[in-house]
Amino acid sequence: MTGSTVMALRVIPVMIRFDEVTKVYSGNPRPALNAVTLEILKGEFVFLVGASGSGKSSFLRLVLKEEKPSAGQIHVLGQRLGTLSSRKVPYFRRNIGVVFQDFRLLPQKNVFDNVAFSLQVIGKSKGFIQEAVPDVLKMVGLVGKQQRLPHELSGGEQQRVAIARAIVNKPAVLLADEPTGNLDPSTSAGIMTLLERINAGGTTVIMATHDAGIVDQMQRRVIELSAGNILRDERRGGYQTQAVPIQAIGVEDLSLRGADE
Ligand SMILES: Nc1ncnc2c1ncn2[C@@H]1O[C@H](COP(=O)(O)OP(=O)(O)OP(=O)(O)O)[C@@H](O)[C@H]1O
C-alpha cells in the first residue's frame, strides 16, 4: 500500500452524531428539535445559526447531556449519551469546554483563580495548575492580568478568561453559545481570531450565533435551524438566514403556510 493510499483511507473521527433526535420540553408541544440527524467531525468549525427559538441552545445542551432527547440517539466522543450513567456525566463533560454570551465568571475570584478553579474541581495538582493557568492565559492574550477581578476587565477580556477556563483542560470539543453576543464588532473579531486559533490546534468548535458578519467572513460549515429542523447544512457558508423568529409567526400564518405548501 503506498503512502497516498494510506492517506486516502484515513478516516476523520466523528465527534458528535445525532440520529433522528427530537427534543420536546414539557409544557411546550412544539419540538425544540425535530428528528435532527447530523455528524460533526474532529477539527471542524461549525456555526449554528437560525432565528431566536430555532433550537440552537437546545442542540448544545443535548450535546452536554444537560437535557435528554425525547427521541433519537446522540453520540458524543464515541459515547452513546443515552447509556451514560449520571455518575459518569462529570467525567464525560471534562472533554467539552463551554463558553456563554454572559461570560459566567466567578465575581469574587481573580482571573487566575477563575481559571484555576475549573482544574481544582477535577482534582488537578497544585503544580499542574501553577503551570497550566499561566500558559493558557498567555494563549488567550491576558498576560499581566492574572490578579484582576472580573469587574476590572473589559467585556472582551472577560470573555477571554471564560475561554481560558473552557480550554485549560484541553477539551476535544468547545461549545460556544453566542460568545460575541455582548461584544462590539472589533472585540468580537479578536475573540473569533482566538477561537480560530483554538480550532487550528485540533479542537472541534461549535458556535451558536446571530452575528451575520462573523459567519459571512469566516466561511466555515454552517448549520441553519428553523423551528427545530435543519434548513441548511453547508460546508462553507454564510449567514444569509431568511428565517422568521418563531414568536413572529402567528397561528394563522402557520395554517396559511400549510395550505400553500
Ligand atoms: N426549558 C425549556 N422549557 C420549555 N421550552 C423551552 C425550554 N428551553 C427552550 N425551550 C423552547 O424550545 C425552543 C428552542 O429554544 P432554544 O433556546 O433552543 O432556541 P435558540 O435557537 O437557542 O434561541 P436563541 O437564539 O433565542 O437563544 C423555543 O421554542 C423555546 O421556547
Short mmCIF file of C-alpha atoms and ligand atoms in Angstrom, two decimals:
data_model
loop_
_atom_site.label_atom_id
_atom_site.label_comp_id
_atom_site.label_asym_id
_atom_site.label_seq_id
_atom_site.Cartn_x
_atom_site.Cartn_y
_atom_site.Cartn_z
CA MET A 1 0.00 0.00 0.00
CA THR A 2 1.51 3.37 -0.99
CA GLY A 3 1.65 6.39 1.30
CA SER A 4 -1.01 8.17 -0.72
CA THR A 5 -3.35 5.17 -0.45
CA VAL A 6 -2.93 5.23 3.32
CA MET A 7 -3.72 8.97 3.31
CA ALA A 8 -6.83 8.39 1.24
CA LEU A 9 -8.10 5.74 3.64
CA ARG A 10 -7.61 7.81 6.78
CA VAL A 11 -10.99 8.45 8.34
CA ILE A 12 -11.65 11.63 10.34
CA PRO A 13 -13.26 10.67 13.67
CA VAL A 14 -16.86 11.65 14.28
CA MET A 15 -17.06 13.82 17.42
CA ILE A 16 -20.83 14.31 17.55
CA ARG A 17 -23.59 12.28 15.94
CA PHE A 18 -27.33 12.97 16.17
CA ASP A 19 -29.63 10.24 14.82
CA GLU A 20 -33.23 11.41 14.40
CA VAL A 21 -33.03 13.48 17.59
CA THR A 22 -36.24 15.12 18.76
CA LYS A 23 -36.50 17.31 21.85
CA VAL A 24 -39.87 18.28 23.26
CA TYR A 25 -39.92 20.25 26.51
CA SER A 26 -42.75 19.66 28.96
CA GLY A 27 -45.42 22.30 28.63
CA ASN A 28 -44.32 23.16 25.07
CA PRO A 29 -45.85 20.90 22.42
CA ARG A 30 -43.74 22.24 19.53
CA PRO A 31 -40.44 20.31 19.32
CA ALA A 32 -37.34 22.42 20.01
CA LEU A 33 -35.53 19.92 17.74
CA ASN A 34 -37.36 17.74 15.26
CA ALA A 35 -35.75 14.48 14.07
CA VAL A 36 -32.35 16.10 13.61
CA THR A 37 -29.67 13.89 12.03
CA LEU A 38 -26.11 15.12 11.57
CA GLU A 39 -22.44 14.38 12.13
CA ILE A 40 -19.70 16.76 13.23
CA LEU A 41 -16.14 15.60 12.60
CA LYS A 42 -12.95 16.15 14.57
CA GLY A 43 -11.40 19.52 13.81
CA GLU A 44 -14.49 21.11 12.26
CA PHE A 45 -15.55 24.69 13.00
CA VAL A 46 -19.33 24.77 12.87
CA PHE A 47 -21.68 27.75 13.09
CA LEU A 48 -25.20 27.04 14.30
CA VAL A 49 -27.49 29.76 13.02
CA GLY A 50 -31.23 30.37 12.93
CA ALA A 51 -33.87 32.66 14.33
CA SER A 52 -34.45 33.02 18.04
CA GLY A 53 -36.14 29.85 19.30
CA SER A 54 -34.98 27.70 16.37
CA GLY A 55 -33.23 25.21 18.68
CA LYS A 56 -29.54 26.22 18.79
CA SER A 57 -29.15 26.27 22.59
CA SER A 58 -31.20 23.08 22.88
CA PHE A 59 -28.75 21.40 20.49
CA LEU A 60 -25.79 22.49 22.64
CA ARG A 61 -27.50 21.41 25.88
CA LEU A 62 -28.19 17.97 24.41
CA VAL A 63 -24.51 17.59 23.43
CA LEU A 64 -23.56 18.34 27.04
CA LYS A 65 -26.22 15.95 28.36
CA GLU A 66 -27.80 18.85 30.24
CA GLU A 67 -31.02 17.76 28.55
CA LYS A 68 -32.18 14.35 27.37
CA PRO A 69 -33.66 13.82 23.92
CA SER A 70 -37.33 12.86 23.73
CA ALA A 71 -36.45 10.51 20.84
CA GLY A 72 -33.37 9.52 18.89
CA GLN A 73 -29.74 8.78 19.74
CA ILE A 74 -26.85 11.10 20.50
CA HIS A 75 -23.19 10.02 20.38
CA VAL A 76 -20.52 12.41 21.62
CA LEU A 77 -16.82 11.47 21.56
CA GLY A 78 -17.75 7.88 20.81
CA GLN A 79 -20.10 7.59 23.78
CA ARG A 80 -23.80 6.93 23.46
CA LEU A 81 -25.27 9.52 25.82
CA GLY A 82 -28.45 7.53 26.45
CA THR A 83 -26.44 4.83 28.19
CA LEU A 84 -24.08 7.17 30.06
CA SER A 85 -24.92 6.97 33.77
CA SER A 86 -25.37 10.24 35.66
CA ARG A 87 -22.34 9.21 37.78
CA LYS A 88 -20.18 9.36 34.64
CA VAL A 89 -21.53 12.66 33.28
CA PRO A 90 -19.00 14.89 35.12
CA TYR A 91 -16.12 12.85 33.65
CA PHE A 92 -17.71 12.99 30.20
CA ARG A 93 -18.00 16.80 30.46
CA ARG A 94 -14.28 17.18 31.15
CA ASN A 95 -13.79 16.69 27.42
CA ILE A 96 -16.10 19.54 26.48
CA GLY A 97 -15.40 23.23 27.09
CA VAL A 98 -18.32 25.66 27.18
CA VAL A 99 -18.46 29.43 26.67
CA PHE A 100 -21.56 31.61 27.06
CA GLN A 101 -22.66 35.07 25.97
CA ASP A 102 -22.65 36.36 29.56
CA PHE A 103 -19.15 35.02 30.47
CA ARG A 104 -20.32 33.45 33.79
CA LEU A 105 -17.12 34.21 35.72
CA LEU A 106 -16.94 33.92 39.50
CA PRO A 107 -17.14 37.62 40.51
CA GLN A 108 -15.14 37.32 43.75
CA LYS A 109 -12.27 35.37 42.19
CA ASN A 110 -9.45 36.93 40.20
CA VAL A 111 -8.52 35.89 36.66
CA PHE A 112 -6.02 33.25 37.77
CA ASP A 113 -8.42 31.72 40.30
CA ASN A 114 -11.34 31.70 37.86
CA VAL A 115 -9.29 29.52 35.52
CA ALA A 116 -7.62 27.51 38.31
CA PHE A 117 -10.99 26.70 39.86
CA SER A 118 -12.05 24.56 36.90
CA LEU A 119 -8.89 22.46 37.37
CA GLN A 120 -9.23 22.27 41.16
CA VAL A 121 -12.72 20.81 40.93
CA ILE A 122 -11.45 17.97 38.77
CA GLY A 123 -8.64 17.24 41.20
CA LYS A 124 -5.58 18.55 39.30
CA SER A 125 -2.46 19.04 41.42
CA LYS A 126 -1.23 22.45 42.58
CA GLY A 127 1.89 22.00 40.48
CA PHE A 128 -0.12 21.27 37.35
CA ILE A 129 -2.35 24.30 37.98
CA GLN A 130 0.63 26.62 38.55
CA GLU A 131 1.96 25.67 35.11
CA ALA A 132 -1.24 25.28 33.13
CA VAL A 133 -3.01 28.51 34.12
CA PRO A 134 -0.25 30.98 33.09
CA ASP A 135 0.18 29.02 29.83
CA VAL A 136 -3.49 29.30 28.91
CA LEU A 137 -3.70 32.97 29.98
CA LYS A 138 -0.79 33.68 27.65
CA MET A 139 -2.56 31.80 24.86
CA VAL A 140 -5.69 33.96 25.21
CA GLY A 141 -3.72 37.22 25.50
CA LEU A 142 -4.16 38.01 29.21
CA VAL A 143 -0.55 38.17 30.38
CA GLY A 144 -0.23 40.61 33.31
CA LYS A 145 -3.94 40.46 34.22
CA GLN A 146 -3.91 37.40 36.48
CA GLN A 147 -4.73 39.36 39.64
CA ARG A 148 -7.64 41.38 38.24
CA LEU A 149 -11.20 40.73 39.33
CA PRO A 150 -13.79 40.25 36.56
CA HIS A 151 -15.31 43.72 37.11
CA GLU A 152 -11.85 45.23 36.48
CA LEU A 153 -11.82 43.79 32.94
CA SER A 154 -13.46 44.81 29.66
CA GLY A 155 -16.15 42.54 28.19
CA GLY A 156 -13.68 41.16 25.65
CA GLU A 157 -11.15 40.40 28.39
CA GLN A 158 -13.84 38.70 30.49
CA GLN A 159 -14.71 36.51 27.52
CA ARG A 160 -11.01 35.64 27.12
CA VAL A 161 -10.97 34.49 30.76
CA ALA A 162 -14.07 32.39 30.11
CA ILE A 163 -12.41 30.86 27.03
CA ALA A 164 -9.21 30.20 29.01
CA ARG A 165 -11.29 28.42 31.64
CA ALA A 166 -13.06 26.39 28.95
CA ILE A 167 -9.87 25.20 27.21
CA VAL A 168 -7.37 24.87 30.09
CA ASN A 169 -8.12 21.15 30.38
CA LYS A 170 -7.58 20.74 26.60
CA PRO A 171 -11.10 19.59 25.70
CA ALA A 172 -11.73 17.82 22.39
CA VAL A 173 -14.84 19.95 21.77
CA LEU A 174 -15.58 23.59 22.53
CA LEU A 175 -19.21 24.72 22.58
CA ALA A 176 -19.83 28.46 22.37
CA ASP A 177 -23.35 29.88 22.79
CA GLU A 178 -23.35 33.39 21.28
CA PRO A 179 -19.87 34.15 22.66
CA THR A 180 -19.75 37.54 20.92
CA GLY A 181 -23.34 38.50 21.74
CA ASN A 182 -22.32 41.13 24.32
CA LEU A 183 -19.27 42.46 22.48
CA ASP A 184 -18.65 45.23 19.94
CA PRO A 185 -17.50 44.25 16.41
CA SER A 186 -13.78 44.79 16.86
CA THR A 187 -13.70 42.97 20.22
CA SER A 188 -15.75 40.18 18.62
CA ALA A 189 -13.18 39.92 15.82
CA GLY A 190 -10.44 39.36 18.43
CA ILE A 191 -12.49 36.63 20.10
CA MET A 192 -13.06 34.95 16.72
CA THR A 193 -9.33 35.02 15.97
CA LEU A 194 -8.80 33.28 19.29
CA LEU A 195 -11.48 30.64 18.57
CA GLU A 196 -9.92 30.04 15.13
CA ARG A 197 -6.54 29.52 16.77
CA ILE A 198 -8.04 27.04 19.24
CA ASN A 199 -9.70 25.23 16.32
CA ALA A 200 -6.42 25.18 14.37
CA GLY A 201 -4.92 23.35 17.36
CA GLY A 202 -7.35 20.47 16.71
CA THR A 203 -10.30 21.38 18.95
CA THR A 204 -13.71 20.94 17.33
CA VAL A 205 -15.62 24.22 17.77
CA ILE A 206 -19.40 24.58 17.59
CA MET A 207 -20.68 28.12 17.91
CA ALA A 208 -24.29 29.31 18.03
CA THR A 209 -24.55 32.86 16.78
CA HIS A 210 -26.74 35.63 15.37
CA ASP A 211 -23.68 37.53 14.15
CA ALA A 212 -24.04 37.58 10.36
CA GLY A 213 -20.79 39.49 9.82
CA ILE A 214 -18.70 36.85 11.57
CA VAL A 215 -20.33 33.91 9.77
CA ASP A 216 -20.03 35.63 6.38
CA GLN A 217 -16.40 36.47 6.97
CA MET A 218 -15.23 33.08 8.22
CA GLN A 219 -16.91 30.88 5.57
CA ARG A 220 -16.96 27.73 7.69
CA ARG A 221 -19.56 24.99 7.98
CA VAL A 222 -22.98 26.49 8.64
CA ILE A 223 -25.94 24.54 10.01
CA GLU A 224 -29.13 26.58 9.92
CA LEU A 225 -32.03 25.55 12.13
CA SER A 226 -35.60 26.65 11.63
CA ALA A 227 -38.23 25.64 14.19
CA GLY A 228 -36.10 22.66 15.21
CA ASN A 229 -35.41 21.43 11.66
CA ILE A 230 -32.16 21.60 9.70
CA LEU A 231 -32.88 24.09 6.93
CA ARG A 232 -29.35 24.15 5.54
CA ASP A 233 -26.01 22.45 6.18
CA GLU A 234 -23.23 23.95 4.07
CA ARG A 235 -19.56 23.00 4.10
CA ARG A 236 -18.54 26.67 3.65
CA GLY A 237 -21.43 29.02 4.07
CA GLY A 238 -22.53 32.48 5.05
CA TYR A 239 -25.26 33.69 7.41
CA GLN A 240 -27.96 34.60 4.86
CA THR A 241 -30.80 33.33 7.06
CA GLN A 242 -34.29 34.06 5.83
CA ALA A 243 -35.87 32.55 8.89
CA VAL A 244 -38.59 34.48 10.68
CA PRO A 245 -38.44 34.49 14.51
CA ILE A 246 -40.80 31.81 15.81
CA GLN A 247 -42.61 34.32 18.02
CA ALA A 248 -43.34 36.44 14.96
CA ILE A 249 -45.31 33.64 13.27
CA GLY A 250 -48.92 33.59 14.39
CA VAL A 251 -51.15 30.52 14.27
CA GLU A 252 -52.98 31.96 11.23
CA ASP A 253 -49.66 32.42 9.43
CA LEU A 254 -48.70 28.81 10.09
CA SER A 255 -52.01 27.45 8.81
CA LEU A 256 -51.74 29.67 5.71
CA ARG A 257 -48.24 28.33 5.06
CA GLY A 258 -49.51 24.77 5.44
CA ALA A 259 -52.27 25.47 2.92
CA ASP A 260 -49.82 26.93 0.40
CA GLU A 261 -47.34 24.07 0.59
N1 LIG B 1 -36.54 24.67 29.37
C1 LIG B 1 -37.45 24.86 28.40
N2 LIG B 1 -38.75 24.58 28.61
C2 LIG B 1 -39.68 24.75 27.65
N3 LIG B 1 -39.39 25.19 26.40
C3 LIG B 1 -38.10 25.50 26.14
C4 LIG B 1 -37.07 25.36 27.11
N4 LIG B 1 -35.90 25.74 26.55
C5 LIG B 1 -36.17 26.09 25.29
N5 LIG B 1 -37.49 25.95 25.04
C6 LIG B 1 -38.18 26.22 23.76
O1 LIG B 1 -37.52 25.44 22.77
C7 LIG B 1 -37.41 26.18 21.56
C8 LIG B 1 -35.94 26.29 21.16
O2 LIG B 1 -35.28 27.10 22.12
P1 LIG B 1 -33.70 27.32 22.10
O3 LIG B 1 -33.34 28.06 23.33
O4 LIG B 1 -33.03 26.03 21.84
O5 LIG B 1 -33.56 28.28 20.80
P2 LIG B 1 -32.33 29.17 20.30
O6 LIG B 1 -32.24 28.96 18.83
O7 LIG B 1 -31.12 28.87 21.11
O8 LIG B 1 -32.83 30.64 20.59
P3 LIG B 1 -31.97 31.99 20.89
O9 LIG B 1 -31.30 32.35 19.61
O10 LIG B 1 -33.02 32.99 21.29
O11 LIG B 1 -31.02 31.66 22.01
C9 LIG B 1 -38.10 27.52 21.81
O12 LIG B 1 -39.44 27.41 21.38
C10 LIG B 1 -38.04 27.66 23.32
O13 LIG B 1 -39.10 28.44 23.79
#
